[in-house]
Amino acid sequence: MPRSKRRSIAEMTPEEDGRHFAKRLRNTSSVSARRHSKAEDNAFSPKHCLTWFAEYTSADDPELLGPEGMEKFCEDIGVEPENVVMLVLAWKMNAKQMGFFTQEEWLRGLTELQCDSISKLQSKLEYLKSLLNHFPTFKSIYRYAYDFARDKDQRSMDIETAKAMLQLLLGKHWDLHGQFNSFLEQSKYKVINKDQWCNILEFSRSINNDLSNYDVDGAWPVLLDEFVEWIKASKSNDKSVS
């Protein structure tokens, strides 16, 4: 038997045309509803964000995420606590103390990132790392790190914390970092003040590895003058030994 041809809408009876229109309307509404539902699922929710925060706090202090909660949080998002991306995240939150996030800091930073779940934050980790490649932003994060990491009872940063933070921020980007770390280890310095901290970054960015453009009469802190002298003395000793 010959296959029947599908009739056009123009050939349909009014009753058939009505059923056809109703079917199309249902299908369109169904697709629209699915799209709307998906958009709602992806939309940032402050309520969900705060519920997520509560997973890392205790009943005794529900508005503060402390060291234990931080450890669990890092485990959940798959990032080591010592990873520099955690410093960038803290900077986004403008967190005041290392190892702690307040509820206000958490909501401020994650609202800006539009993250209210583990998966959403994980999708932003590469973006957070990429911020370090933009020097003005890196400089802001570097300066932020000083007040973030220092003991709030002290005006300066203790030398061990300073060494750890310099390793985190400059270890892979400054060829003289290893020598500077060795210098700090054998020096008399027990703390680093903010002026020294900021000048270390400027030194790392502007002074050649061979120190050929270092001006001994420049306005560098004594710490960096002593570092340059230490390098020159080390080279002289190496030559005399050879």
Short mmCIF file of C-alpha atoms in Angstrom, two decimals:
data_model
loop_
_atom_site.label_atom_id
_atom_site.label_comp_id
_atom_site.label_asym_id
_atom_site.label_seq_id
_atom_site.Cartn_x
_atom_site.Cartn_y
_atom_site.Cartn_z
CA MET A 1 0.00 0.00 0.00
CA PRO A 2 1.27 3.49 -0.73
CA ARG A 3 2.50 5.40 2.36
CA SER A 4 0.07 8.07 3.44
CA LYS A 5 1.31 11.60 3.21
CA ARG A 6 1.44 13.84 6.28
CA ARG A 7 -1.15 16.52 5.86
CA SER A 8 -0.20 20.15 6.17
CA ILE A 9 -1.67 22.36 8.86
CA ALA A 10 -3.77 24.03 6.19
CA GLU A 11 -5.47 20.67 5.42
CA MET A 12 -6.35 19.96 9.06
CA THR A 13 -9.84 20.34 10.42
CA PRO A 14 -10.36 23.07 13.05
CA GLU A 15 -10.52 20.37 15.75
CA GLU A 16 -7.27 18.74 14.57
CA ASP A 17 -5.61 22.14 14.28
CA GLY A 18 -6.55 22.94 17.87
CA ARG A 19 -5.09 19.66 19.14
CA HIS A 20 -1.91 20.32 17.13
CA PHE A 21 -1.54 23.81 18.59
CA ALA A 22 -2.12 22.55 22.15
CA LYS A 23 0.56 19.87 21.68
CA ARG A 24 3.07 22.41 20.38
CA LEU A 25 2.28 24.71 23.31
CA ARG A 26 2.85 21.89 25.82
CA ASN A 27 6.19 20.98 24.21
CA THR A 28 7.33 24.61 24.14
CA SER A 29 6.31 25.11 27.76
CA SER A 30 8.13 21.93 28.80
CA VAL A 31 11.39 23.04 27.13
CA SER A 32 11.05 26.53 28.62
CA ALA A 33 10.45 25.08 32.09
CA ARG A 34 13.51 22.85 31.82
CA ARG A 35 15.66 25.79 30.75
CA HIS A 36 14.29 27.94 33.55
CA SER A 37 14.90 25.19 36.09
CA LYS A 38 18.48 24.77 34.89
CA ALA A 39 19.08 28.51 35.10
CA GLU A 40 17.71 28.52 38.65
CA ASP A 41 20.03 25.66 39.60
CA ASN A 42 23.04 27.63 38.33
CA ALA A 43 22.02 30.93 39.91
CA PHE A 44 23.97 32.06 42.98
CA SER A 45 22.03 31.75 46.22
CA PRO A 46 23.20 33.61 49.35
CA LYS A 47 21.12 31.16 51.38
CA HIS A 48 22.91 28.15 49.87
CA CYS A 49 26.22 29.93 50.38
CA LEU A 50 25.55 30.40 54.10
CA THR A 51 24.29 26.83 54.44
CA TRP A 52 27.57 25.67 52.90
CA PHE A 53 29.50 27.88 55.34
CA ALA A 54 27.67 26.26 58.27
CA GLU A 55 29.13 22.87 57.30
CA TYR A 56 32.53 24.08 58.51
CA THR A 57 31.55 25.84 61.75
CA SER A 58 30.61 24.67 65.22
CA ALA A 59 27.52 25.33 67.29
CA ASP A 60 29.71 27.24 69.77
CA ASP A 61 30.80 29.75 67.14
CA PRO A 62 28.51 29.51 64.08
CA GLU A 63 29.83 32.70 62.46
CA LEU A 64 33.51 31.72 62.39
CA LEU A 65 35.21 29.09 60.24
CA GLY A 66 38.35 28.09 62.16
CA PRO A 67 41.40 25.85 61.55
CA GLU A 68 39.50 22.54 61.76
CA GLY A 69 36.80 23.79 59.41
CA MET A 70 39.46 25.21 57.11
CA GLU A 71 41.13 21.82 56.85
CA LYS A 72 37.82 20.18 55.87
CA PHE A 73 37.03 23.01 53.44
CA CYS A 74 40.40 22.60 51.69
CA GLU A 75 39.87 18.85 51.51
CA ASP A 76 36.41 19.32 50.00
CA ILE A 77 37.61 21.63 47.22
CA GLY A 78 40.76 19.55 46.64
CA VAL A 79 43.34 22.22 47.52
CA GLU A 80 46.21 21.99 50.00
CA PRO A 81 46.01 24.68 52.72
CA GLU A 82 49.51 25.85 51.70
CA ASN A 83 48.51 26.33 48.07
CA VAL A 84 48.80 29.93 46.92
CA VAL A 85 45.23 29.79 45.57
CA MET A 86 44.01 29.78 49.18
CA LEU A 87 45.79 33.09 49.71
CA VAL A 88 44.12 34.51 46.60
CA LEU A 89 40.74 33.30 47.87
CA ALA A 90 41.39 34.91 51.26
CA TRP A 91 42.30 38.14 49.43
CA LYS A 92 38.99 37.97 47.54
CA MET A 93 37.21 37.65 50.89
CA ASN A 94 39.43 40.32 52.47
CA ALA A 95 39.90 37.90 55.35
CA LYS A 96 41.69 39.43 58.32
CA GLN A 97 43.40 36.42 59.86
CA MET A 98 45.14 33.40 58.38
CA GLY A 99 43.32 30.14 59.14
CA PHE A 100 39.97 31.82 59.73
CA PHE A 101 37.02 33.04 57.65
CA THR A 102 34.17 34.96 59.24
CA GLN A 103 30.67 34.53 57.87
CA GLU A 104 30.76 38.09 56.55
CA GLU A 105 34.10 37.52 54.77
CA TRP A 106 32.90 34.23 53.29
CA LEU A 107 29.68 35.72 51.93
CA ARG A 108 31.45 38.81 50.55
CA GLY A 109 34.09 36.85 48.64
CA LEU A 110 31.90 34.05 47.36
CA THR A 111 29.17 36.46 46.31
CA GLU A 112 31.73 38.22 44.13
CA LEU A 113 32.80 34.85 42.72
CA GLN A 114 29.15 33.69 42.46
CA CYS A 115 29.98 30.42 44.22
CA ASP A 116 27.61 28.69 46.62
CA SER A 117 28.85 25.10 46.29
CA ILE A 118 32.02 23.02 46.10
CA SER A 119 31.70 22.42 42.37
CA LYS A 120 31.21 26.10 41.57
CA LEU A 121 34.30 27.12 43.55
CA GLN A 122 36.34 24.34 41.98
CA SER A 123 35.43 25.74 38.58
CA LYS A 124 36.90 29.11 39.64
CA LEU A 125 40.25 27.84 40.96
CA GLU A 126 42.09 28.36 37.67
CA TYR A 127 40.68 31.87 37.45
CA LEU A 128 41.93 32.63 40.96
CA LYS A 129 45.42 31.35 40.07
CA SER A 130 45.42 33.42 36.89
CA LEU A 131 45.06 36.61 38.93
CA LEU A 132 48.67 36.15 40.03
CA ASN A 133 49.81 36.68 36.43
CA HIS A 134 48.58 40.28 36.42
CA PHE A 135 51.26 42.27 38.26
CA PRO A 136 49.07 45.05 39.74
CA THR A 137 46.78 42.34 41.16
CA PHE A 138 49.77 40.25 42.29
CA LYS A 139 51.19 43.32 44.04
CA SER A 140 47.88 43.87 45.84
CA ILE A 141 47.81 40.20 46.96
CA TYR A 142 51.48 40.38 48.03
CA ARG A 143 50.85 43.45 50.18
CA TYR A 144 47.65 41.95 51.57
CA ALA A 145 49.60 38.83 52.61
CA TYR A 146 51.65 40.81 55.11
CA ASP A 147 48.76 41.86 57.34
CA PHE A 148 46.91 38.60 56.71
CA ALA A 149 49.75 36.34 57.86
CA ARG A 150 51.38 38.32 60.68
CA ASP A 151 50.52 37.79 64.33
CA LYS A 152 47.92 40.43 65.12
CA ASP A 153 49.58 41.07 68.49
CA GLN A 154 52.74 42.20 66.68
CA ARG A 155 53.29 45.04 64.23
CA SER A 156 55.89 43.03 62.28
CA MET A 157 55.88 39.56 60.75
CA ASP A 158 58.07 36.95 62.41
CA ILE A 159 60.92 35.73 60.22
CA GLU A 160 59.68 32.14 59.87
CA THR A 161 56.27 33.27 58.64
CA ALA A 162 57.94 35.78 56.31
CA LYS A 163 60.15 33.07 54.81
CA ALA A 164 57.14 30.81 54.25
CA MET A 165 55.12 33.57 52.58
CA LEU A 166 58.05 34.67 50.41
CA GLN A 167 58.48 31.06 49.28
CA LEU A 168 54.77 30.93 48.42
CA LEU A 169 54.72 34.21 46.50
CA LEU A 170 58.23 34.65 45.08
CA GLY A 171 59.79 31.20 45.20
CA LYS A 172 58.99 30.39 41.56
CA HIS A 173 59.35 33.89 40.16
CA TRP A 174 62.53 35.37 41.66
CA ASP A 175 65.84 33.77 40.72
CA LEU A 176 67.56 35.18 43.81
CA HIS A 177 64.90 33.88 46.19
CA GLY A 178 66.98 30.89 47.28
CA GLN A 179 69.94 33.11 48.14
CA PHE A 180 67.71 35.59 49.93
CA ASN A 181 66.23 32.77 52.00
CA SER A 182 69.73 31.58 52.92
CA PHE A 183 70.66 35.14 53.86
CA LEU A 184 67.64 35.43 56.17
CA GLU A 185 68.47 32.10 57.83
CA GLN A 186 71.93 33.25 58.89
CA SER A 187 71.03 36.90 59.56
CA LYS A 188 70.25 38.63 62.83
CA TYR A 189 66.71 39.47 61.67
CA LYS A 190 63.89 38.03 63.75
CA VAL A 191 61.05 39.97 62.13
CA ILE A 192 60.24 41.71 58.83
CA ASN A 193 58.43 45.04 58.92
CA LYS A 194 55.97 46.20 56.27
CA ASP A 195 58.39 48.59 54.57
CA GLN A 196 60.95 45.80 54.20
CA TRP A 197 58.26 43.44 52.96
CA CYS A 198 57.08 45.82 50.22
CA ASN A 199 60.65 46.66 49.17
CA ILE A 200 61.56 42.97 48.79
CA LEU A 201 58.95 42.73 46.02
CA GLU A 202 60.23 45.88 44.31
CA PHE A 203 63.79 44.60 44.56
CA SER A 204 62.81 41.25 43.04
CA ARG A 205 61.12 43.01 40.11
CA SER A 206 63.64 45.76 39.36
CA ILE A 207 67.13 44.53 40.27
CA ASN A 208 69.05 42.32 37.84
CA ASN A 209 70.13 38.88 39.03
CA ASP A 210 73.78 39.94 38.77
CA LEU A 211 72.98 43.08 40.84
CA SER A 212 74.53 45.23 38.09
CA ASN A 213 71.85 47.91 38.41
CA TYR A 214 71.79 47.99 42.22
CA ASP A 215 72.49 51.50 43.53
CA VAL A 216 74.24 51.40 46.90
CA ASP A 217 73.09 54.99 47.46
CA GLY A 218 69.48 54.13 46.65
CA ALA A 219 66.63 54.26 49.13
CA TRP A 220 66.56 50.51 49.78
CA PRO A 221 66.13 49.28 53.37
CA VAL A 222 69.30 48.27 55.22
CA LEU A 223 68.07 44.66 55.02
CA LEU A 224 68.52 44.68 51.24
CA ASP A 225 71.85 46.54 51.39
CA GLU A 226 73.08 43.78 53.67
CA PHE A 227 71.72 41.12 51.34
CA VAL A 228 73.67 42.59 48.42
CA GLU A 229 76.84 42.77 50.53
CA TRP A 230 76.28 39.16 51.62
CA ILE A 231 76.00 37.98 47.99
CA LYS A 232 79.16 39.86 47.00
CA ALA A 233 81.04 38.46 49.99
CA SER A 234 79.85 34.94 49.10
CA LYS A 235 81.12 35.36 45.54
CA SER A 236 84.47 36.65 46.77
CA ASN A 237 84.81 33.67 49.08
CA ASP A 238 83.96 31.30 46.25
CA LYS A 239 86.68 32.87 44.06
CA SER A 240 89.32 32.68 46.81
CA VAL A 241 88.53 29.03 47.43
CA SER A 242 88.77 28.17 43.72
#
